[in-house]
PDB file of N, CA and C in Angstrom:
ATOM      1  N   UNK Q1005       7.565  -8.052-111.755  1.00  0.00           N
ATOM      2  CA  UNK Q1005       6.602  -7.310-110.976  1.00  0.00           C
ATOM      3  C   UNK Q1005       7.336  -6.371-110.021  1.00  0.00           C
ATOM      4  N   UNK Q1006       8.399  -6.973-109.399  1.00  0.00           N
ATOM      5  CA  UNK Q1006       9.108  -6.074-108.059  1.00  0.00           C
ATOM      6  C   UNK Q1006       9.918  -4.827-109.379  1.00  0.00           C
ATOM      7  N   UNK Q1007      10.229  -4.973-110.269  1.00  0.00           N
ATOM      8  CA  UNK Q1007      10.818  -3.520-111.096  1.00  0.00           C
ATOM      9  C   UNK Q1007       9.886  -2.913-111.393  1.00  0.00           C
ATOM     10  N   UNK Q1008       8.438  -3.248-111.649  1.00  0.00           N
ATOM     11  CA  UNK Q1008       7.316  -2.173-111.878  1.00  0.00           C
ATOM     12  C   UNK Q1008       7.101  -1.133-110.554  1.00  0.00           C
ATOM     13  N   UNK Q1009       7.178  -2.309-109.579  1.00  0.00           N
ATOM     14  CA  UNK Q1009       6.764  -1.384-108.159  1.00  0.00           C
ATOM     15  C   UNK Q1009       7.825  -0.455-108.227  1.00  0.00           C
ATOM     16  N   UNK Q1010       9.263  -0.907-108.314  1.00  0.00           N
ATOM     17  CA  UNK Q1010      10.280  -0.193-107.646  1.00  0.00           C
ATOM     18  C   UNK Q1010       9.978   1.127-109.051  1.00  0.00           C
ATOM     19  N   UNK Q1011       9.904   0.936-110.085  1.00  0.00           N
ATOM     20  CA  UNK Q1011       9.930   2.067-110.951  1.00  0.00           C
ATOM     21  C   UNK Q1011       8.581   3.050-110.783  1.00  0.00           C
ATOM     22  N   UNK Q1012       7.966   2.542-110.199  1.00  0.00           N
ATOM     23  CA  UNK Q1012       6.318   3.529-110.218  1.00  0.00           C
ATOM     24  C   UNK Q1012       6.833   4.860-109.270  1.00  0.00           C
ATOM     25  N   UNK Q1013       6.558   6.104-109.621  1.00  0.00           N
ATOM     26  CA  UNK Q1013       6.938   7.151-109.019  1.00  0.00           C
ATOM     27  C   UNK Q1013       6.431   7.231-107.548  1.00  0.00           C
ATOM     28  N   UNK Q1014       6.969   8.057-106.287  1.00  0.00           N
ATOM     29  CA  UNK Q1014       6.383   7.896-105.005  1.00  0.00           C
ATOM     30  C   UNK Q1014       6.014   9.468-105.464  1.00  0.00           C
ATOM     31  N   UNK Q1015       4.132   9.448-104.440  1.00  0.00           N
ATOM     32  CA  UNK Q1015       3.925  10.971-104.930  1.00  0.00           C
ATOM     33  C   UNK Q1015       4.566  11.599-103.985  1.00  0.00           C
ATOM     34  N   UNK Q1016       4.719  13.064-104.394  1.00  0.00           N
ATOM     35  CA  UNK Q1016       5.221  13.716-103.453  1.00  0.00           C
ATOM     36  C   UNK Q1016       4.723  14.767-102.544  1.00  0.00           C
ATOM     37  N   UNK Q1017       3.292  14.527-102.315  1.00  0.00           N
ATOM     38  CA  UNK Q1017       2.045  14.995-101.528  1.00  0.00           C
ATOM     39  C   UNK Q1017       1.214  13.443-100.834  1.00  0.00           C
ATOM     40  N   UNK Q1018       1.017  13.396 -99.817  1.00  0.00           N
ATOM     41  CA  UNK Q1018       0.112  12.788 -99.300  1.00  0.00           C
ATOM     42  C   UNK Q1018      -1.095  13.480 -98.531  1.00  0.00           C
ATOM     43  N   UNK Q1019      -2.263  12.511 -98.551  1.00  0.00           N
ATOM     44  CA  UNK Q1019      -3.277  13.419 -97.990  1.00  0.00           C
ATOM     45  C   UNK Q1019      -3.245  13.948 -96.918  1.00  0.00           C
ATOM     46  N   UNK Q1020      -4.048  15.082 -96.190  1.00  0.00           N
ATOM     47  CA  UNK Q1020      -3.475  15.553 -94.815  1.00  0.00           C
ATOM     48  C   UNK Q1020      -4.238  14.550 -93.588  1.00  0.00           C
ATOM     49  N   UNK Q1021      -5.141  13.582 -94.084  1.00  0.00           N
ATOM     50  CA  UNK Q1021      -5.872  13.031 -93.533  1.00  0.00           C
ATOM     51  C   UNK Q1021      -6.592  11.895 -93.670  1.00  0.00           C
ATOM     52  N   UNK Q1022      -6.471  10.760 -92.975  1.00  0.00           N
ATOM     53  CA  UNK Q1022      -7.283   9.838 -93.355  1.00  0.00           C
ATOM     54  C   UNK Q1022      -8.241   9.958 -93.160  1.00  0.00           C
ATOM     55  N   UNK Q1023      -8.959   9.612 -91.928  1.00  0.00           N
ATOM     56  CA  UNK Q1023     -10.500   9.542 -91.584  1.00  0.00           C
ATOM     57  C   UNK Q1023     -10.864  10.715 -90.397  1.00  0.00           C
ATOM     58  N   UNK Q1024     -11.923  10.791 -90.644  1.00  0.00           N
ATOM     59  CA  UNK Q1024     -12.248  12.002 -89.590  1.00  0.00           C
ATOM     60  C   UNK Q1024     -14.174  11.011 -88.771  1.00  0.00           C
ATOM     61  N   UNK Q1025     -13.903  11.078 -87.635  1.00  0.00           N
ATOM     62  CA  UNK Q1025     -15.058  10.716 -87.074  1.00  0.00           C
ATOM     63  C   UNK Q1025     -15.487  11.813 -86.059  1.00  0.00           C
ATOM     64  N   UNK Q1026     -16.608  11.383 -85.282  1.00  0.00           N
ATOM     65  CA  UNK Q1026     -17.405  12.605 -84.564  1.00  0.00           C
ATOM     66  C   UNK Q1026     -17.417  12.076 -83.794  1.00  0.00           C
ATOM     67  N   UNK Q1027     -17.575  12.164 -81.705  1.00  0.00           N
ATOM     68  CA  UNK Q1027     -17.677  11.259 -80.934  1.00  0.00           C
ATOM     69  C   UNK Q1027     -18.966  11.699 -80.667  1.00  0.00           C
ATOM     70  N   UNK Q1028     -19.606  11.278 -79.761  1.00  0.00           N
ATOM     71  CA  UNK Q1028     -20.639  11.691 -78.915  1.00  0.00           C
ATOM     72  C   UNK Q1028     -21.027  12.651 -78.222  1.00  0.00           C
ATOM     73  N   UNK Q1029     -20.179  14.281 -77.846  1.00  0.00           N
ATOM     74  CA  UNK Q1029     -19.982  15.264 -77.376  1.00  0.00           C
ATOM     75  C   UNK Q1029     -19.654  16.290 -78.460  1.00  0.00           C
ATOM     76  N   UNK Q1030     -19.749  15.228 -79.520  1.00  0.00           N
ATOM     77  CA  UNK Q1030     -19.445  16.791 -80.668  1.00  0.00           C
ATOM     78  C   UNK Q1030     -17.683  16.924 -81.234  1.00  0.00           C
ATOM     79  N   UNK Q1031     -17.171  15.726 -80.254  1.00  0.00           N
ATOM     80  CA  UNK Q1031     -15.667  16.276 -81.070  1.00  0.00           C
ATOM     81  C   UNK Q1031     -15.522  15.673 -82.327  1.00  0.00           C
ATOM     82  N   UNK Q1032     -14.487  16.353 -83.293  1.00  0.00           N
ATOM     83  CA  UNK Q1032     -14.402  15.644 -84.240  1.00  0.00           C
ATOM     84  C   UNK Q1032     -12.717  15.246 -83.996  1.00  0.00           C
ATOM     85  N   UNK Q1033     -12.641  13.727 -84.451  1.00  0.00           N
ATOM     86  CA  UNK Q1033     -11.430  13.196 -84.458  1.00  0.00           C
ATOM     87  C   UNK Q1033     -10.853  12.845 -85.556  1.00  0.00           C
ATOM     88  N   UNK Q1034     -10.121  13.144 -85.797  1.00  0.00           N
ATOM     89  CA  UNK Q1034      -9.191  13.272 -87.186  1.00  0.00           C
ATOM     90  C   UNK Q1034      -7.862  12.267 -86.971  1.00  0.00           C
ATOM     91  N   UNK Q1035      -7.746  11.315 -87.805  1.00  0.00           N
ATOM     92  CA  UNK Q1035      -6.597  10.425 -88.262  1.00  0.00           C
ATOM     93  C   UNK Q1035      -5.695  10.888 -88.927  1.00  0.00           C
ATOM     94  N   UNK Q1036      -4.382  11.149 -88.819  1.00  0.00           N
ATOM     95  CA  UNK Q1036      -3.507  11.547 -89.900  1.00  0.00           C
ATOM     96  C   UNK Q1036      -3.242  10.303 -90.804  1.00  0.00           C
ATOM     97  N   UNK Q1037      -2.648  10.987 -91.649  1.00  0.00           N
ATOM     98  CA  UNK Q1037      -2.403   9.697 -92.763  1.00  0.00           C
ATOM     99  C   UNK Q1037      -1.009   9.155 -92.821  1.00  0.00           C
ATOM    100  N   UNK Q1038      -1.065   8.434 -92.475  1.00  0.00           N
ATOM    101  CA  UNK Q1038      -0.138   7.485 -92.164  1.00  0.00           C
ATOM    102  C   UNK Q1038       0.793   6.565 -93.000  1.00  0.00           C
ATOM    103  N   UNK Q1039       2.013   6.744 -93.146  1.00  0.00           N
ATOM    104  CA  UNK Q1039       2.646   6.348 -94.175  1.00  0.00           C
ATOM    105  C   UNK Q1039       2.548   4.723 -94.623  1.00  0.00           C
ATOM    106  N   UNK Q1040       2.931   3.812 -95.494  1.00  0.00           N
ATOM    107  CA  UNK Q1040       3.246   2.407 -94.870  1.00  0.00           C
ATOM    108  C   UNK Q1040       4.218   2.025 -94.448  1.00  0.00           C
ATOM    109  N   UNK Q1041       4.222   0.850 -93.228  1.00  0.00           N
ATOM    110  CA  UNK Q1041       4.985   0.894 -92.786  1.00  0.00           C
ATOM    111  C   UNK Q1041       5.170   1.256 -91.556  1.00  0.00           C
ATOM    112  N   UNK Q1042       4.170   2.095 -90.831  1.00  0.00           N
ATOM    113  CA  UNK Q1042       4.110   2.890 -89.612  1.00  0.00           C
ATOM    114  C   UNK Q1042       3.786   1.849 -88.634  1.00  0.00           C
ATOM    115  N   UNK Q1043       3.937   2.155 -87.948  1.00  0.00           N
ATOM    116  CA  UNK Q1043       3.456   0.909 -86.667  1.00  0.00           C
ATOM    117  C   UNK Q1043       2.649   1.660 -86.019  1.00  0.00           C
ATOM    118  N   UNK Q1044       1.825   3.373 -85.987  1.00  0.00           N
ATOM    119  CA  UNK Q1044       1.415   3.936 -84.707  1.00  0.00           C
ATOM    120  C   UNK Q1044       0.208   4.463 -86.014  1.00  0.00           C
ATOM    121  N   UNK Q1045      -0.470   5.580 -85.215  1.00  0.00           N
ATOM    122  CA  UNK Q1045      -1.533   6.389 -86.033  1.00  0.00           C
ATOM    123  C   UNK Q1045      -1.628   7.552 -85.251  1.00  0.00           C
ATOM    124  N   UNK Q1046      -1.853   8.447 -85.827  1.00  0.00           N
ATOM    125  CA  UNK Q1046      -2.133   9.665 -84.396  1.00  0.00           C
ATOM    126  C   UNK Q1046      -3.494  10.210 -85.033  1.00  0.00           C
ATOM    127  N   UNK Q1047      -4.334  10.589 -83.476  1.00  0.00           N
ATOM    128  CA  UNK Q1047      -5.782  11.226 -83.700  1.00  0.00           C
ATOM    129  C   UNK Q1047      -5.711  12.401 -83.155  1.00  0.00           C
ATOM    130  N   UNK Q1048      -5.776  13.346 -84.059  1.00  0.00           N
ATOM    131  CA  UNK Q1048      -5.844  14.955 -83.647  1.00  0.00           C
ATOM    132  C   UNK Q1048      -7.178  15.569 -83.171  1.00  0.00           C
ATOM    133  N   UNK Q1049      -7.944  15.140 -81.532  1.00  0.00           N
ATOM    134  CA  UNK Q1049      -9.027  15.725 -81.185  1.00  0.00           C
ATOM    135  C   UNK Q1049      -9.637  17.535 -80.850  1.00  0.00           C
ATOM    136  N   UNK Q1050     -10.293  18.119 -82.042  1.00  0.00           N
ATOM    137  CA  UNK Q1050     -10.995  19.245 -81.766  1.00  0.00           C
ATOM    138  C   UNK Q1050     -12.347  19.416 -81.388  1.00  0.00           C
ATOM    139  N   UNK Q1051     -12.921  20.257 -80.412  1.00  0.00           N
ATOM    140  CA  UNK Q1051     -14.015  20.418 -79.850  1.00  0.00           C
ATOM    141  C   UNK Q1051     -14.519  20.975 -81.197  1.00  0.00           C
ATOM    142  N   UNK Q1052     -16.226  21.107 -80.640  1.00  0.00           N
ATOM    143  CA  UNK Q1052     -17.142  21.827 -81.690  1.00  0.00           C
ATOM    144  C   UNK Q1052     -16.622  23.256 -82.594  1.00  0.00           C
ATOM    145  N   UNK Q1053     -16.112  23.943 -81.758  1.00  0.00           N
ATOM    146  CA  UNK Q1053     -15.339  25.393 -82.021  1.00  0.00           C
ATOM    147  C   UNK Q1053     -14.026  24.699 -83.058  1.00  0.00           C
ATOM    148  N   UNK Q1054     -13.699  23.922 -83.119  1.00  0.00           N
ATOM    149  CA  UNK Q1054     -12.458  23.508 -84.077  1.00  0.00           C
ATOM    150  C   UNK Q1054     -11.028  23.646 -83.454  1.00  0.00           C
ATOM    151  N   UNK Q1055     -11.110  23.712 -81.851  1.00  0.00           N
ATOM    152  CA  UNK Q1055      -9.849  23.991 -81.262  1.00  0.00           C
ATOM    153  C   UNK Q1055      -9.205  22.905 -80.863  1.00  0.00           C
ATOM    154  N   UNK Q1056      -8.230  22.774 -81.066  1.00  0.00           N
ATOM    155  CA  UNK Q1056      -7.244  21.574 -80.608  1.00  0.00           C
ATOM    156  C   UNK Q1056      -7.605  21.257 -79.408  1.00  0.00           C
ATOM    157  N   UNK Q1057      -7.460  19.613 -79.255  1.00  0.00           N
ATOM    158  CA  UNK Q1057      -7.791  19.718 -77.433  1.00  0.00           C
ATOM    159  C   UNK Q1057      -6.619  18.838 -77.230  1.00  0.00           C
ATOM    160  N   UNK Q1058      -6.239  18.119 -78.107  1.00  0.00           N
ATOM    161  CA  UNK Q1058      -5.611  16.538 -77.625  1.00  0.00           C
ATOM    162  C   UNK Q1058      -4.945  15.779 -78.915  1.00  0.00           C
ATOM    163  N   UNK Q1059      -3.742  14.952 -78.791  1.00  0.00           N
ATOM    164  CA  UNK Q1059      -3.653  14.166 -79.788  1.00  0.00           C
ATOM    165  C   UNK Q1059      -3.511  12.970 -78.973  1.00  0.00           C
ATOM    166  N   UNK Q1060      -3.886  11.358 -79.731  1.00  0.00           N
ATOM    167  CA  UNK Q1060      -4.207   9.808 -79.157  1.00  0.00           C
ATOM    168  C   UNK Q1060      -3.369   9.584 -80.446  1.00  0.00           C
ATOM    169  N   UNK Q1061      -2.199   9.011 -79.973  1.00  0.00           N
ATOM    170  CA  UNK Q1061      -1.330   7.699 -80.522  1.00  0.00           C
ATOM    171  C   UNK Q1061      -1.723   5.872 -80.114  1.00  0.00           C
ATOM    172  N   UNK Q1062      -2.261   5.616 -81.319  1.00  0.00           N
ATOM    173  CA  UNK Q1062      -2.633   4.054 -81.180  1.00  0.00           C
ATOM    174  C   UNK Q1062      -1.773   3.088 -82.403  1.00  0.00           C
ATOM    175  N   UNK Q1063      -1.664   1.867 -82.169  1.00  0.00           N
ATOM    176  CA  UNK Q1063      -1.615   1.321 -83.255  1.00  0.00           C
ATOM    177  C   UNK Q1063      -2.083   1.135 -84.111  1.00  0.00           C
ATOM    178  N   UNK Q1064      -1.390   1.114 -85.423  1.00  0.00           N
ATOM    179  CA  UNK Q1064      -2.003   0.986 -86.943  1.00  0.00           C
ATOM    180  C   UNK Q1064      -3.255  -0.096 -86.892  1.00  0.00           C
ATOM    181  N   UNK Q1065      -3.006  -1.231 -85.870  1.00  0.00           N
ATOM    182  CA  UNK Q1065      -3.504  -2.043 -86.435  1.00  0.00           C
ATOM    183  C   UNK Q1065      -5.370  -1.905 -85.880  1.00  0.00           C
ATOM    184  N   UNK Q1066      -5.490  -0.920 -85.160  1.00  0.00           N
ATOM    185  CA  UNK Q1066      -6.475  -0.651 -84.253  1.00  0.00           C
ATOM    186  C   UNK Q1066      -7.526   0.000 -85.543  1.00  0.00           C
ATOM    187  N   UNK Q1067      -8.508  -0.448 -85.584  1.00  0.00           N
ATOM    188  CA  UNK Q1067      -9.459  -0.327 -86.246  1.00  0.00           C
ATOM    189  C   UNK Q1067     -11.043   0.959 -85.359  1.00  0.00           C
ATOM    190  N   UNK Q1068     -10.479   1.842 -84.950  1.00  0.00           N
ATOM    191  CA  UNK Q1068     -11.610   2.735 -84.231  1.00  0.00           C
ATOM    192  C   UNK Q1068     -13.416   2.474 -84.911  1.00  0.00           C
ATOM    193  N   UNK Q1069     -14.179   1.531 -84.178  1.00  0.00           N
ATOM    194  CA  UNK Q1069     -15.287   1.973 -84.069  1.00  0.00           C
ATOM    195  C   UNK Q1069     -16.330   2.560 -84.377  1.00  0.00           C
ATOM    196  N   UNK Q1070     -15.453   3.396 -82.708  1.00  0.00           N
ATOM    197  CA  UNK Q1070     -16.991   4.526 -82.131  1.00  0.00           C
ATOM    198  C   UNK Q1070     -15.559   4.902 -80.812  1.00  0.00           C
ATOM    199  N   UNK Q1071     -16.249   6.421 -80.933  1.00  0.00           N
ATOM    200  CA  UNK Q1071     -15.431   7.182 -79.782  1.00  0.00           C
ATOM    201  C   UNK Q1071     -16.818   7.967 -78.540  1.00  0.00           C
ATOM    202  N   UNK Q1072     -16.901   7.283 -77.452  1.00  0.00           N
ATOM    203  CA  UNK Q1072     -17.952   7.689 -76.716  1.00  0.00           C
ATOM    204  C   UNK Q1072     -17.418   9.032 -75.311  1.00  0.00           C
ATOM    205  N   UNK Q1073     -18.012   9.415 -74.670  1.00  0.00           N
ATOM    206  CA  UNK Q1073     -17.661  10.272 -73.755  1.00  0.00           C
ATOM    207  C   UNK Q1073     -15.685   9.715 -72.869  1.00  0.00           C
ATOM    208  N   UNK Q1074     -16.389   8.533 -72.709  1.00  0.00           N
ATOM    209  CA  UNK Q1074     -15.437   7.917 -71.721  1.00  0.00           C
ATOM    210  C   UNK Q1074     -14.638   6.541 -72.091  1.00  0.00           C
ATOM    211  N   UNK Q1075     -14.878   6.708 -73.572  1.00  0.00           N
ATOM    212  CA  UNK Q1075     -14.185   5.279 -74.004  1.00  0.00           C
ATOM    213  C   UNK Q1075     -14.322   5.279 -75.757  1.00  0.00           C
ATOM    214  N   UNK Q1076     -12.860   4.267 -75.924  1.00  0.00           N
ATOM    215  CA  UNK Q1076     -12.550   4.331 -77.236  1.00  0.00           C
ATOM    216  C   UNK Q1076     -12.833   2.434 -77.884  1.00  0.00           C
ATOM    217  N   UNK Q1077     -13.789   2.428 -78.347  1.00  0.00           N
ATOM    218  CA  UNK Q1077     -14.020   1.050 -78.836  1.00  0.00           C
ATOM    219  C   UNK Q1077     -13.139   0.472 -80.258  1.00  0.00           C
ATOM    220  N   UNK Q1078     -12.329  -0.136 -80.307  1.00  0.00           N
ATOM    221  CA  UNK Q1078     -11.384  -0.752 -81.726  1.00  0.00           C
ATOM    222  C   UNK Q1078     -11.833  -2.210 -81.744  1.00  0.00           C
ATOM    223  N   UNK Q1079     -11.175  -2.241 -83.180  1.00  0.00           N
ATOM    224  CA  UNK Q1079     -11.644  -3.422 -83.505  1.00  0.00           C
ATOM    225  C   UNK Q1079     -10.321  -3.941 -84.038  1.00  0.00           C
ATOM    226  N   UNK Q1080      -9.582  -5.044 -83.810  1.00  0.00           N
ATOM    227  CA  UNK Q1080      -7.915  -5.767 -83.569  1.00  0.00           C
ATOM    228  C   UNK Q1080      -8.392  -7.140 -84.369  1.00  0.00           C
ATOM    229  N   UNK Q1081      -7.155  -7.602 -84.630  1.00  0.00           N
ATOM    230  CA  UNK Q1081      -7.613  -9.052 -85.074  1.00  0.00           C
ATOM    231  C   UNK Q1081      -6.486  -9.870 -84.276  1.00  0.00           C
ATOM    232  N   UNK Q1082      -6.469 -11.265 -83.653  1.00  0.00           N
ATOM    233  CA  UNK Q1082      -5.102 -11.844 -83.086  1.00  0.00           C
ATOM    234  C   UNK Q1082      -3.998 -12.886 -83.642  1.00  0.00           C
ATOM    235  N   UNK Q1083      -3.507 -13.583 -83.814  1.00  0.00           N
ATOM    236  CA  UNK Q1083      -2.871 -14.232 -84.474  1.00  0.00           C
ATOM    237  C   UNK Q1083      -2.819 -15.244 -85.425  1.00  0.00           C
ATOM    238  N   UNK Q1084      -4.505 -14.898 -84.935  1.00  0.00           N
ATOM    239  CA  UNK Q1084      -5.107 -16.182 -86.371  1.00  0.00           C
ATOM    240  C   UNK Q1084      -6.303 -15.774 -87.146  1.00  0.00           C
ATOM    241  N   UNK Q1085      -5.597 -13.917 -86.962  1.00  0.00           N
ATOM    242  CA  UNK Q1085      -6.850 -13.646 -88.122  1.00  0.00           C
ATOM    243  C   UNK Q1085      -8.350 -12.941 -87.674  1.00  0.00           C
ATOM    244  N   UNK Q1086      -8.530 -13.607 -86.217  1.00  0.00           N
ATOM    245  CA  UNK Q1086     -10.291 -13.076 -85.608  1.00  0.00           C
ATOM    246  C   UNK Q1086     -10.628 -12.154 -85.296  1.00  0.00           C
ATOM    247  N   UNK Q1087     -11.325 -11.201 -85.715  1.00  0.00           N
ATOM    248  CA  UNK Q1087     -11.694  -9.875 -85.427  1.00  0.00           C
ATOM    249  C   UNK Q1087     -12.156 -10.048 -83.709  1.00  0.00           C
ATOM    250  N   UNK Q1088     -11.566  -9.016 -83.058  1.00  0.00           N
ATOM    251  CA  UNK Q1088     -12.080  -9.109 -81.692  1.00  0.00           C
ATOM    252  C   UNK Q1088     -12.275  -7.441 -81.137  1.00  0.00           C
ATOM    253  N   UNK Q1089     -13.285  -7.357 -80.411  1.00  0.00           N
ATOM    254  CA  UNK Q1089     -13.738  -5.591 -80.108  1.00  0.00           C
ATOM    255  C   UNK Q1089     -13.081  -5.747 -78.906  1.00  0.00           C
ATOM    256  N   UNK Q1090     -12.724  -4.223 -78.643  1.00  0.00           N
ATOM    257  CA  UNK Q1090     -11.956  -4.038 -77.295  1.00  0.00           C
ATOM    258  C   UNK Q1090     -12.614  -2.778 -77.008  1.00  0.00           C
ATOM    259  N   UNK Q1091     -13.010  -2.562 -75.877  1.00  0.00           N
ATOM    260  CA  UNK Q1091     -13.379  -1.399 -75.256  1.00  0.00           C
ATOM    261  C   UNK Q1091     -12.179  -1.261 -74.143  1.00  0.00           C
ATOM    262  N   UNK Q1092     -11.720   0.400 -74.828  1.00  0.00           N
ATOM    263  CA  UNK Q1092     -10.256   1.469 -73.747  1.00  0.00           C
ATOM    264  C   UNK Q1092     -11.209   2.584 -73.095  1.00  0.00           C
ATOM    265  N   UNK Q1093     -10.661   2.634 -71.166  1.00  0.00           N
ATOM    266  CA  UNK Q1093     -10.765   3.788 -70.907  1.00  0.00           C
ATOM    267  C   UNK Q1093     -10.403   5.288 -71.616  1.00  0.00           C
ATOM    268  N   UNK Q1094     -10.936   6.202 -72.452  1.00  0.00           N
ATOM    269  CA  UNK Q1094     -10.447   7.465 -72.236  1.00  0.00           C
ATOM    270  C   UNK Q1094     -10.436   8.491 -71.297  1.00  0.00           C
ATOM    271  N   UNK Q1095      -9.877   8.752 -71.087  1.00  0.00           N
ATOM    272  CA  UNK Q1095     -10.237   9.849 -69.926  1.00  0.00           C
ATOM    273  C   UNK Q1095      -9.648  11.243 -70.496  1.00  0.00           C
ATOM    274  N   UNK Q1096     -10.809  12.945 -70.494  1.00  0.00           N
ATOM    275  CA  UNK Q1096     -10.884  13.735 -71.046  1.00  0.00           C
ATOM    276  C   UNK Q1096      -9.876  14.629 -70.536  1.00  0.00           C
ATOM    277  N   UNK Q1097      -9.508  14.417 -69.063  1.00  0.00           N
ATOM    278  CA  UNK Q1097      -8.506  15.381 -68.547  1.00  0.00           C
ATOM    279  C   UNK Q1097      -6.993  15.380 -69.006  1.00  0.00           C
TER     280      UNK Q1097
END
């Protein structure tokens, strides 16, 4: 099995994007796609107009929600597996 994996070709394009969500104000937040292996994720935030405003580095393991005015809700699991919600300050400035 481990010589099938190791022989299967790596592509040499990945997507430009994983997930894209909308918050509550209209931004749209965009996930890059993330290799395996990564320990981080980055979210590239644009206003309605499509202009860059911001990028949010979180961990892979952070499961985003819902993105509200003033807060970023994930969903984590802890060492034995249990899904647990966490509500983070964001702050827009």
């Amino acid at each position: 099995w481990r010589e099938a994996v190791d022989a299967a070709p790596f592509p040499e394009t990945v997507p430009a994007y994983r997930r894209l969500r909308v918050d509550h104000s209209g931004n749209a937040w965009v996930q890059d796609y993330n290799l395996p292996g990564a320990d981080s994720v980055t979210w590239s935030i644009f206003d309605r107009n499509g202009r860059w405003q911001s990028d949010l580095t979180i961990p892979t393991d952070w499961q985003v929600l819902d993105v509200g005015d003033d807060y970023l809700l994930v969903m984590v699991r802890n060492e034995l597996g249990v899904e647990i919600i966490r509500r983070h300050a964001v702050s827009r400035n």
